[in-house]
Coordinates of C-alpha atoms in Angstrom, one line a residue:
Chain E
X1 CA 0.0 0.0 0.0
X2 CA 1.2 3.5 -0.8
X3 CA 1.9 5.7 2.2
X4 CA 1.7 8.8 0.0
X5 CA -0.1 8.7 -3.2
X6 CA -1.2 11.7 -5.5
X7 CA -3.5 11.1 -8.4
X8 CA -3.6 13.8 -11.2
X9 CA -2.6 16.4 -8.7
X10 CA -2.8 19.8 -10.3
X11 CA -2.4 23.3 -9.0
X12 CA -2.5 26.6 -10.8
X13 CA -1.6 30.1 -9.5
X14 CA -3.4 32.4 -11.8
X15 CA -2.6 31.3 -15.4
X16 CA 0.5 29.4 -14.4
X17 CA 0.4 25.6 -14.1
X18 CA 2.6 24.9 -11.2
X19 CA 1.7 21.2 -10.7
X20 CA 0.5 19.3 -13.7
X21 CA -1.5 16.1 -13.1
X22 CA 1.1 14.6 -10.9
X23 CA 0.9 10.9 -10.1
X24 CA 3.2 9.7 -7.2
X25 CA 3.1 6.5 -5.2
X26 CA 5.5 6.2 -2.4
X27 CA 5.6 2.8 -0.7
X28 CA 6.0 2.1 3.1
X29 CA 9.7 2.1 4.0
X30 CA 10.7 3.9 0.8
X31 CA 13.4 6.6 1.1
X32 CA 12.2 8.7 -1.8
X33 CA 14.2 11.8 -3.3
X34 CA 12.0 14.4 -4.9
X35 CA 14.1 16.5 -7.2
X36 CA 13.6 19.3 -9.6
X37 CA 15.0 22.7 -10.5
X38 CA 13.8 25.8 -8.7
X39 CA 10.2 26.6 -9.5
X40 CA 9.5 23.1 -10.6
X41 CA 6.5 22.6 -8.1
X42 CA 8.2 20.6 -5.4
X43 CA 7.3 22.8 -2.6
X44 CA 3.8 23.2 -3.8
X45 CA 3.4 19.5 -4.1
X46 CA 4.8 19.0 -0.5
X47 CA 2.4 21.8 0.7
X48 CA -0.6 20.0 -0.9
X49 CA 0.5 16.7 0.6
X50 CA 0.4 18.4 4.0
X51 CA -3.0 20.1 3.4
X52 CA -1.6 23.6 3.4
X53 CA -2.3 24.5 -0.2
X54 CA -5.5 23.3 -1.9
X55 CA -5.2 21.6 -5.3
X56 CA -7.3 22.7 -8.3
X57 CA -7.7 19.1 -9.4
X58 CA -6.8 15.6 -8.4
X59 CA -6.2 14.1 -5.0
X60 CA -3.6 13.4 -2.3
X61 CA -3.8 10.4 0.1
X62 CA -1.6 9.8 3.1
X63 CA -1.8 6.5 4.8
X64 CA -4.9 5.6 2.8
X65 CA -6.8 8.8 4.0
X66 CA -7.7 11.7 1.6
X67 CA -6.1 14.9 2.6
X68 CA -8.9 17.1 1.1
X69 CA -12.1 15.2 1.3
X70 CA -13.0 16.4 4.9
X71 CA -11.4 17.9 7.9
X72 CA -11.8 14.6 9.7
X73 CA -10.0 12.7 6.9
X74 CA -7.3 15.3 6.8
X75 CA -6.8 14.9 10.5
X76 CA -6.5 11.2 10.2
X77 CA -4.2 11.5 7.2
X78 CA -1.8 13.9 8.8
X79 CA -1.8 12.6 12.4
X80 CA 1.0 10.1 11.5
X81 CA 3.1 12.6 9.5
X82 CA 6.2 14.6 10.5
X83 CA 7.2 17.4 8.4
X84 CA 9.9 20.0 7.7
X85 CA 8.6 22.5 5.0
X86 CA 11.3 24.7 3.5
X87 CA 13.1 26.5 6.4
X88 CA 12.3 25.5 9.9
X89 CA 10.2 28.1 11.9
X90 CA 9.8 28.3 15.7
X91 CA 8.6 30.7 18.4
X92 CA 11.9 32.4 19.0
X93 CA 11.1 33.6 22.5
X94 CA 10.6 30.0 23.7
X95 CA 13.3 27.5 24.4
X96 CA 13.9 24.6 22.0
X97 CA 12.2 22.2 24.5
X98 CA 9.2 24.4 24.9
X99 CA 8.8 24.8 21.1
X100 CA 8.7 20.9 20.8
X101 CA 6.4 20.7 23.8
X102 CA 3.9 23.3 22.4
X103 CA 3.9 21.8 18.9
X104 CA 3.4 18.4 20.4
X105 CA 0.4 19.6 22.4
X106 CA -1.2 21.7 19.6
X107 CA -2.9 19.1 17.5
X108 CA -4.0 15.5 17.0
X109 CA -5.8 13.2 19.4
X110 CA -4.8 12.5 23.0
X111 CA -2.8 9.3 22.3
X112 CA -0.7 11.1 19.6
X113 CA -0.1 14.2 21.7
X114 CA 1.0 12.0 24.7
X115 CA 3.3 9.9 22.4
X116 CA 4.9 13.1 21.0
X117 CA 5.3 14.6 24.6
X118 CA 7.0 11.4 25.8
X119 CA 9.4 11.5 22.8
X120 CA 10.9 15.0 23.4
X121 CA 14.0 14.0 25.4
X122 CA 14.9 11.2 23.0
X123 CA 14.4 13.4 20.0
X124 CA 16.5 16.2 21.4
X125 CA 19.3 13.6 22.0
X126 CA 18.9 12.2 18.6
X127 CA 19.3 15.5 16.9
X128 CA 22.2 16.5 19.3
X129 CA 20.4 19.4 21.1
X130 CA 20.0 17.9 24.5
X131 CA 22.4 20.4 26.0
X132 CA 20.9 23.4 24.1
X133 CA 17.2 22.5 24.8
X134 CA 16.8 25.1 27.4
X135 CA 18.2 27.9 25.3
X136 CA 15.8 30.3 23.4
X137 CA 15.4 29.5 19.8
X138 CA 16.3 33.0 18.8
X139 CA 19.8 32.3 20.1
X140 CA 20.1 29.1 17.9
X141 CA 22.3 29.1 14.8
X142 CA 20.8 28.1 11.6
X143 CA 22.1 24.5 11.8
X144 CA 20.6 24.2 15.4
X145 CA 17.3 25.4 14.1
X146 CA 17.5 22.8 11.2
X147 CA 18.2 20.2 13.8
X148 CA 15.3 21.2 16.0
X149 CA 13.1 21.2 12.8
X150 CA 14.1 17.6 12.0
X151 CA 13.5 16.8 15.7
X152 CA 9.9 18.3 15.6
X153 CA 9.2 16.1 12.5
X154 CA 10.4 13.0 14.4
X155 CA 8.2 13.5 17.4
X156 CA 5.9 10.7 18.0
X157 CA 7.7 8.2 15.5
X158 CA 5.6 9.2 12.4
X159 CA 4.9 6.7 9.6
X160 CA 5.8 9.3 7.1
X161 CA 8.4 12.0 7.2
X162 CA 8.2 14.8 4.6
X163 CA 11.4 16.7 4.6
X164 CA 12.2 19.8 2.4
X165 CA 16.0 20.3 2.2
X166 CA 16.6 18.6 5.5
X167 CA 20.4 19.3 5.5
X168 CA 20.2 23.0 4.9
X169 CA 22.6 24.8 7.0
X170 CA 24.2 21.8 8.5
X171 CA 28.0 21.3 8.6
X172 CA 29.5 18.2 6.9
X173 CA 29.3 16.1 10.0
X174 CA 25.7 17.2 10.6
X175 CA 24.8 16.3 7.0
X176 CA 26.3 12.9 7.5
X177 CA 24.5 12.3 10.7
X178 CA 21.1 13.3 9.1
X179 CA 21.7 11.1 6.1
X180 CA 22.5 8.2 8.5
X181 CA 19.4 8.9 10.6
X182 CA 17.1 9.0 7.7
X183 CA 18.5 5.7 6.2
X184 CA 18.1 4.1 9.7
X185 CA 14.5 5.3 9.9
X186 CA 13.7 4.0 6.4
X187 CA 15.3 0.7 7.3
X188 CA 13.1 0.4 10.3
X189 CA 10.0 1.0 8.2
X190 CA 9.4 4.9 8.3
X191 CA 8.6 6.2 4.8
X192 CA 10.9 9.2 4.1
X193 CA 9.9 11.7 1.4
X194 CA 12.9 14.1 1.0
X195 CA 13.3 17.0 -1.4
X196 CA 16.9 18.3 -1.8
X197 CA 19.1 20.2 -4.2
X198 CA 22.1 18.1 -3.1
X199 CA 22.0 15.5 -5.7
X200 CA 25.1 13.5 -4.4
X201 CA 23.3 13.3 -1.1
X202 CA 20.1 12.0 -2.7
X203 CA 22.0 9.5 -4.7
X204 CA 23.9 8.1 -1.8
X205 CA 20.8 8.0 0.4
X206 CA 17.6 7.4 -1.6
X207 CA 16.0 4.1 -2.8
X208 CA 13.9 5.9 -5.4
X209 CA 14.1 9.3 -7.1
X210 CA 11.4 11.3 -8.8
X211 CA 12.4 14.3 -11.0
X212 CA 9.9 17.1 -11.3
X213 CA 10.1 19.6 -14.3
X214 CA 7.5 22.3 -14.8
X215 CA 5.0 20.5 -12.5
X216 CA 5.5 17.2 -14.4
X217 CA 7.2 14.0 -13.2
X218 CA 9.7 13.4 -16.0
X219 CA 11.6 10.5 -14.6
X220 CA 11.3 8.1 -11.7
X221 CA 13.2 5.2 -10.4
X222 CA 16.4 4.1 -8.5
X223 CA 19.0 6.8 -8.7
X224 CA 21.3 4.7 -10.9
X225 CA 18.5 3.8 -13.4
X226 CA 16.6 7.0 -13.9
X227 CA 16.8 7.0 -17.6
X228 CA 16.6 4.3 -20.2
X229 CA 20.3 4.4 -21.4
X230 CA 22.5 1.5 -22.4
X231 CA 24.9 0.1 -19.7
X232 CA 28.4 1.1 -20.1
X233 CA 31.8 -0.5 -19.0
X234 CA 35.2 1.0 -18.8
X235 CA 37.8 -1.4 -20.1
X236 CA 41.5 -0.8 -19.3
X237 CA 43.6 -2.3 -22.1
X238 CA 47.3 -2.5 -23.1
X239 CA 46.7 -1.6 -26.7
X240 CA 43.8 0.9 -27.4
X241 CA 44.1 0.9 -31.2
X242 CA 43.9 -2.8 -31.5
X243 CA 41.2 -3.1 -28.9
X244 CA 39.1 -0.6 -30.8
X245 CA 39.5 -2.5 -34.0
X246 CA 38.3 -5.7 -32.3
X247 CA 35.4 -4.1 -30.6
X248 CA 34.0 -2.3 -33.7
X249 CA 32.8 -5.6 -35.1
X250 CA 31.3 -7.1 -31.9
X251 CA 27.4 -6.9 -32.2
X252 CA 25.7 -4.6 -29.7
X253 CA 28.7 -2.5 -28.9
X254 CA 28.9 1.3 -29.3
X255 CA 32.0 3.3 -29.1
X256 CA 32.5 7.0 -28.5
X257 CA 33.4 8.5 -31.9
X258 CA 36.1 10.8 -30.6
X259 CA 37.5 8.1 -28.5
X260 CA 37.4 5.7 -31.5
X261 CA 39.6 8.1 -33.5
X262 CA 42.2 8.6 -30.6
X263 CA 45.7 7.0 -30.6
X264 CA 46.9 3.7 -29.4
X265 CA 48.9 2.5 -26.5
X266 CA 47.6 1.4 -23.0
X267 CA 44.6 3.2 -21.6
X268 CA 40.9 3.1 -20.9
X269 CA 38.1 2.7 -23.5
X270 CA 34.3 3.4 -22.7
X271 CA 32.1 0.8 -24.3
X272 CA 28.3 1.1 -24.5
X273 CA 26.3 -2.2 -24.3
X274 CA 23.1 -3.0 -26.1
X275 CA 21.2 -5.8 -27.7
X276 CA 22.5 -8.5 -25.4
X277 CA 26.1 -7.3 -25.4
X278 CA 27.7 -7.9 -21.9
X279 CA 30.9 -7.1 -20.1
X280 CA 31.9 -10.7 -20.2
X281 CA 31.5 -10.8 -24.0
X282 CA 33.6 -7.6 -24.4
X283 CA 36.3 -9.2 -22.1
X284 CA 36.2 -12.6 -24.1
X285 CA 36.5 -10.7 -27.4
X286 CA 39.5 -8.7 -26.3
X287 CA 41.4 -11.6 -24.6
X288 CA 40.8 -14.0 -27.6
X289 CA 42.4 -11.2 -29.8
X290 CA 45.4 -11.2 -27.6
X291 CA 44.8 -7.9 -25.8
X292 CA 45.7 -7.5 -22.2
X293 CA 42.7 -6.4 -20.1
X294 CA 43.7 -5.1 -16.6
X295 CA 40.4 -3.7 -15.5
X296 CA 36.6 -3.9 -16.5
X297 CA 34.4 -1.5 -14.5
X298 CA 30.6 -1.2 -15.1
X299 CA 29.5 2.5 -15.2
X300 CA 26.1 4.2 -14.6
X301 CA 25.5 7.9 -15.4
X302 CA 25.7 10.0 -12.2
X303 CA 22.5 11.4 -10.9
X304 CA 23.8 14.9 -11.5
X305 CA 24.3 14.2 -15.2
X306 CA 21.0 12.5 -15.5
X307 CA 19.3 15.5 -13.6
X308 CA 21.0 18.1 -15.8
X309 CA 19.9 16.2 -18.9
X310 CA 16.3 15.9 -17.8
X311 CA 16.1 19.6 -16.7
X312 CA 17.9 21.1 -19.6
X313 CA 16.3 24.2 -20.8
X314 CA 14.4 24.9 -17.6
Chain O
X1 CA -4.8 24.5 21.5
X2 CA -6.2 27.2 23.7
X3 CA -3.9 26.1 26.5
X4 CA -0.9 26.3 24.1
X5 CA -2.0 29.9 23.2
X6 CA -2.3 31.0 26.7
X7 CA 1.0 29.4 27.6
X8 CA 2.7 31.1 24.7
X9 CA 1.2 34.5 25.7
X10 CA 2.6 34.0 29.2
X11 CA 6.1 33.6 27.8
X12 CA 5.9 36.8 25.6
X13 CA 7.6 39.8 27.3
X14 CA 5.2 42.2 25.7
X15 CA 2.2 40.5 27.4
X16 CA 3.8 41.4 30.6
X17 CA 4.6 45.0 29.4
X18 CA 1.0 45.4 28.4
X19 CA -0.2 44.0 31.7
X20 CA 2.1 46.5 33.7
X21 CA 0.8 49.4 31.5
X22 CA -2.8 48.4 32.4
X23 CA -2.0 48.1 36.1
X24 CA -0.3 51.5 35.9
X25 CA -3.4 53.4 34.7
X26 CA -5.6 53.2 37.9
X27 CA -2.4 53.8 39.9
X28 CA -1.6 56.9 38.0
X29 CA -5.2 58.3 38.2
X30 CA -5.4 57.8 42.0
X31 CA -1.9 59.2 42.5
X32 CA -2.6 62.2 40.4
X33 CA -5.8 62.7 42.5
X34 CA -3.9 62.4 45.7
X35 CA -1.2 64.9 44.6
X36 CA -3.7 67.3 43.2
X37 CA -4.9 70.2 45.4
X38 CA -8.0 70.9 43.1
X39 CA -11.0 68.6 42.9
X40 CA -11.7 67.8 39.3
X41 CA -14.8 69.7 37.9
X42 CA -17.8 67.7 36.7
X43 CA -17.3 66.7 33.0
X44 CA -13.5 67.0 33.4
X45 CA -11.7 63.8 32.6
X46 CA -13.3 60.3 32.1
X47 CA -16.8 59.4 33.5
X48 CA -16.9 59.1 37.4
X49 CA -13.5 60.9 37.9
X50 CA -15.1 63.4 40.3
X51 CA -16.5 60.6 42.4
X52 CA -13.2 58.9 43.1
X53 CA -12.4 61.0 46.0
X54 CA -15.7 60.2 47.4
X55 CA -15.5 56.5 47.1
X56 CA -12.6 54.3 46.1
X57 CA -14.9 52.0 44.1
X58 CA -15.0 54.6 41.4
X59 CA -11.2 54.3 40.9
X60 CA -12.0 50.9 39.3
X61 CA -14.7 52.4 37.1
X62 CA -12.5 55.3 36.0
X63 CA -9.7 53.0 35.2
X64 CA -12.1 50.9 33.0
X65 CA -13.5 54.0 31.3
X66 CA -10.1 55.3 30.6
X67 CA -8.8 52.2 28.9
X68 CA -12.0 51.6 27.1
X69 CA -11.7 54.1 24.1
X70 CA -8.1 53.7 23.2
X71 CA -5.7 51.5 25.3
X72 CA -8.0 48.5 25.3
X73 CA -8.8 48.6 21.5
X74 CA -5.2 49.1 20.7
X75 CA -4.3 45.9 22.8
X76 CA -7.2 44.0 21.2
X77 CA -6.1 45.2 17.8
X78 CA -2.6 44.2 18.4
X79 CA -3.3 40.7 19.7
X80 CA -6.1 40.0 17.2
X81 CA -4.3 41.3 14.1
X82 CA -1.1 39.3 15.0
X83 CA -3.0 36.2 15.9
X84 CA -2.9 34.3 12.6
X85 CA -0.9 36.8 10.4
X86 CA 1.9 36.8 12.9
X87 CA 2.1 32.9 12.8
X88 CA 2.0 33.1 9.0
X89 CA 4.8 35.8 8.9
X90 CA 7.0 33.6 11.4
X91 CA 6.3 30.5 9.4
X92 CA 4.9 28.6 12.4
X93 CA 1.4 28.5 10.9
X94 CA 2.3 25.8 8.3
X95 CA 3.8 23.6 11.2
X96 CA 0.7 24.1 13.3
X97 CA -1.6 23.1 10.4
X98 CA 0.6 20.2 9.4
X99 CA 0.5 18.9 13.0
X100 CA -2.6 18.8 12.2
X101 CA -4.5 21.6 14.0
X102 CA -8.0 22.0 12.4
X103 CA -8.4 25.3 10.8
X104 CA -11.6 26.2 12.4
X105 CA -10.2 25.1 15.8
X106 CA -7.2 27.3 15.3
X107 CA -9.3 30.4 14.5
X108 CA -11.7 29.8 17.4
X109 CA -8.7 29.1 19.8
X110 CA -7.0 32.3 18.7
X111 CA -10.2 34.2 19.2
X112 CA -10.8 32.8 22.6
X113 CA -7.1 33.5 23.6
X114 CA -7.2 37.0 22.6
X115 CA -10.7 37.5 24.4
X116 CA -9.2 36.0 27.6
X117 CA -6.2 38.4 27.4
X118 CA -8.5 41.4 26.8
X119 CA -10.7 40.3 29.7
X120 CA -7.5 39.9 31.7
X121 CA -6.6 43.5 31.1
X122 CA -10.0 44.7 32.2
X123 CA -9.9 42.6 35.2
X124 CA -6.3 43.9 36.1
X125 CA -7.5 47.5 35.8
X126 CA -10.6 46.9 37.7
X127 CA -8.8 45.0 40.7
X128 CA -5.9 47.6 40.7
X129 CA -8.4 50.5 40.8
X130 CA -10.2 48.8 43.7
X131 CA -7.1 48.2 45.6
X132 CA -5.5 51.7 45.2
X133 CA -8.9 53.5 45.2
X134 CA -9.8 51.6 48.4
X135 CA -6.5 52.3 50.0
X136 CA -6.6 56.0 49.2
X137 CA -10.3 56.8 49.7
X138 CA -12.0 53.8 51.2
X139 CA -14.7 51.6 49.8
X140 CA -18.2 52.5 50.7
X141 CA -21.8 52.5 49.4
X142 CA -21.9 53.8 45.8
X143 CA -24.0 57.0 44.9
X144 CA -25.5 56.3 41.5
X145 CA -25.8 58.8 38.7
X146 CA -29.6 59.0 39.5
X147 CA -28.9 60.0 43.2
X148 CA -29.8 56.7 44.9
X149 CA -27.0 54.8 46.8
X150 CA -26.0 51.1 46.3
X151 CA -24.6 49.0 49.0
X152 CA -20.9 48.0 48.6
X153 CA -21.7 44.4 47.6
X154 CA -24.1 45.6 44.9
X155 CA -21.8 48.3 43.8
X156 CA -19.0 45.8 43.3
X157 CA -21.3 43.5 41.4
X158 CA -22.1 46.5 39.1
X159 CA -18.4 47.2 38.5
X160 CA -17.9 43.6 37.6
X161 CA -20.8 43.8 35.1
X162 CA -19.4 47.0 33.7
X163 CA -16.1 45.2 33.2
X164 CA -17.8 42.4 31.4
X165 CA -19.6 44.7 29.1
X166 CA -16.5 46.6 28.2
X167 CA -14.8 43.2 27.5
X168 CA -17.7 42.3 25.4
X169 CA -17.4 45.5 23.6
X170 CA -14.0 44.3 22.3
X171 CA -15.5 41.2 21.0
X172 CA -16.5 42.6 17.7
X173 CA -13.1 44.4 17.2
X174 CA -11.3 41.2 17.9
X175 CA -13.5 39.4 15.4
X176 CA -12.6 42.2 12.8
X177 CA -8.9 41.9 13.7
X178 CA -8.9 38.0 13.3
X179 CA -10.7 38.4 10.0
X180 CA -8.1 40.8 8.7
X181 CA -5.4 38.5 10.2
X182 CA -6.6 35.7 7.9
X183 CA -6.3 37.9 4.8
X184 CA -2.6 38.8 5.1
X185 CA 0.8 37.4 6.1
X186 CA 1.8 40.6 7.8
X187 CA 1.1 40.7 11.6
X188 CA 1.8 44.5 11.8
X189 CA -0.2 45.2 8.8
X190 CA -3.2 43.4 10.2
X191 CA -2.7 45.1 13.6
X192 CA -2.6 48.6 12.0
X193 CA -5.6 47.9 9.9
X194 CA -7.6 46.6 12.9
X195 CA -6.8 49.5 15.1
X196 CA -7.3 52.0 12.0
X197 CA -10.8 50.6 11.6
X198 CA -11.6 51.3 15.3
X199 CA -10.3 54.7 15.1
X200 CA -12.3 55.5 11.9
X201 CA -15.4 54.2 13.7
X202 CA -14.7 56.7 16.5
X203 CA -14.3 59.6 14.2
X204 CA -17.4 58.6 12.3
X205 CA -19.2 58.4 15.5
X206 CA -18.2 62.0 16.5
X207 CA -19.6 63.5 13.3
X208 CA -23.2 64.4 14.0
X209 CA -24.0 64.7 10.2
X210 CA -23.4 60.9 10.1
X211 CA -26.0 60.2 12.8
X212 CA -27.7 57.8 10.6
X213 CA -24.9 55.2 10.6
X214 CA -24.0 55.7 14.3
X215 CA -26.1 52.7 15.5
X216 CA -24.0 50.5 13.2
X217 CA -20.7 51.5 14.6
X218 CA -18.9 49.3 17.2
X219 CA -17.8 52.4 19.3
X220 CA -21.3 53.9 19.5
X221 CA -22.3 51.6 22.4
X222 CA -19.0 51.8 24.3
X223 CA -20.3 53.9 27.2
X224 CA -23.6 52.1 27.5
X225 CA -22.4 50.4 30.8
X226 CA -22.8 53.7 32.5
X227 CA -26.5 52.8 32.6
X228 CA -25.5 50.2 35.1
X229 CA -25.0 53.0 37.6
X230 CA -28.4 54.4 37.4
X231 CA -31.3 53.6 39.5
X232 CA -33.2 51.9 38.2
X233 CA -30.6 50.2 36.0
X234 CA -30.8 51.4 32.3
X235 CA -30.2 48.3 30.4
X236 CA -31.8 49.1 27.0
X237 CA -28.7 50.5 25.5
X238 CA -26.5 47.7 27.2
X239 CA -28.7 45.1 25.5
X240 CA -28.6 47.0 22.2
X241 CA -24.9 47.1 22.5
X242 CA -24.5 43.5 23.2
X243 CA -26.7 42.7 20.2
X244 CA -24.3 44.9 18.0
X245 CA -21.3 43.3 19.3
X246 CA -22.7 39.8 18.8
X247 CA -23.7 40.8 15.2
X248 CA -20.1 41.9 14.5
X249 CA -18.7 38.6 16.1
X250 CA -21.1 36.5 13.9
X251 CA -20.2 38.3 10.7
X252 CA -16.4 38.6 11.1
X253 CA -15.7 35.5 13.1
X254 CA -17.7 33.6 10.6
X255 CA -15.9 35.4 7.8
X256 CA -12.5 34.5 9.3
X257 CA -13.3 30.9 9.6
X258 CA -14.8 30.8 6.1
X259 CA -11.7 32.5 4.6
X260 CA -9.2 30.5 6.6
X261 CA -10.7 27.1 5.8
X262 CA -10.0 27.7 2.1
X263 CA -6.8 29.7 2.3
X264 CA -3.6 28.4 0.6
X265 CA -0.9 28.7 3.2
X266 CA 2.2 29.6 1.2
X267 CA 4.2 31.5 3.7

């Protein structure tokens, strides 16, 4: 069952179509990366998922409950959701602990409120703010606010975490800790929906990625297989010219034209594989022609390259 | 949610500054009268001022009538205007709604919390007036505006009723403030607009050429509570005032709920 699902979700601001018939389905335990250039509609989608912005069409379901059919359904849908929406915001005149306490008390049923209140100490420890909990939030650094924002989202062990740029303002150590925390939560069954501009971070952390461009989902899948492109291998050989001559006649193999015209001697060759061609076949062809192969490394396009290709022109 | 609102208010420094300012008003009035060598002339200063030196109970009434035309609407406008727009401006509104706090519940809790604080301001002024007025001039039977005398217990009950009426008088303004607060993401903007509307009502109410619209102005009924200090009690205008306030509350609080239930929260 999907923990978060949108169906033909659409939002306009005036004449501008911000989210265009978006269909998402996030399964329980997924760590899902939501990517897109600025203005692609990510934040609007997140706000609709949290019931903050009303769609012009389509629907959103969280935990099987519609976010927009009635206020009771919305309450049920959002009761097991923790969120960090764009920058974290707090009542600056209150301490970190009081902020968590008052947000915990503010909504939901008695059981959920109790669970969130009981969780405050653990969450403060988890995000490394146990020692700063008594300080007023207006004295916090941006990184501390970000940690507190993540802490607020974690209160009560939500089934779904919706996090918009969760590592903003964190130092490298903090970013690493948050990545590990989110991975751990997902491994323990929490569904995590995370929007981030840091593609390397998303690639390292997420099980699945969706790319939104101009309000439309243009690609979705595991970070290494976002687009349907041929597999590639890098082959390190002792005689490039000879190797290129051999590979040109092997079925299903493609070579970079510039590379194919380059000189001989030892070095790497990038080989595209299609129509049943395999790394083992490449190796066999080269070895049987007497060419020494010192390395054969499968290569996938990096998420950043794929993202830039998908969002070109935006 | 109401408990959270009240707890938040208790932690805001300006809640306590406002409380201190309200406490200071009857203290200043009684101190000024004690230091003054001249008795105030009838019609000089706020209603009942000339009677404070006769009976300390009147210090409470003078305090309430002093805050009623300006200080109390200012506080009510500040609190109501900031109630939702301030949360929106600070970014905390989206986290409250995502918690989830029901939108209607949030508006009603905000309204109730502002009214409790406004009522608290009136109580502070009333109690401080009784304390300092009683200490300076003693508490005794209360001469009414009609010439009869009320026993102390009855007099204090009438003062309580007057305080409740003045608080009720802010109910309509708070509803207007909350309505404006749902329309904008600027807390100061909503506050200025709310207080501005009340000031415009007072100006319109002072123009006799506009007599025809006076019954529809919130400020028109603000001194109706003086009828509580007549014998027999003149309740007609008090009741008309309460109906007017209730009408404002129904229209503007209803409007605030209707707007907020469908509002896109993009801040």
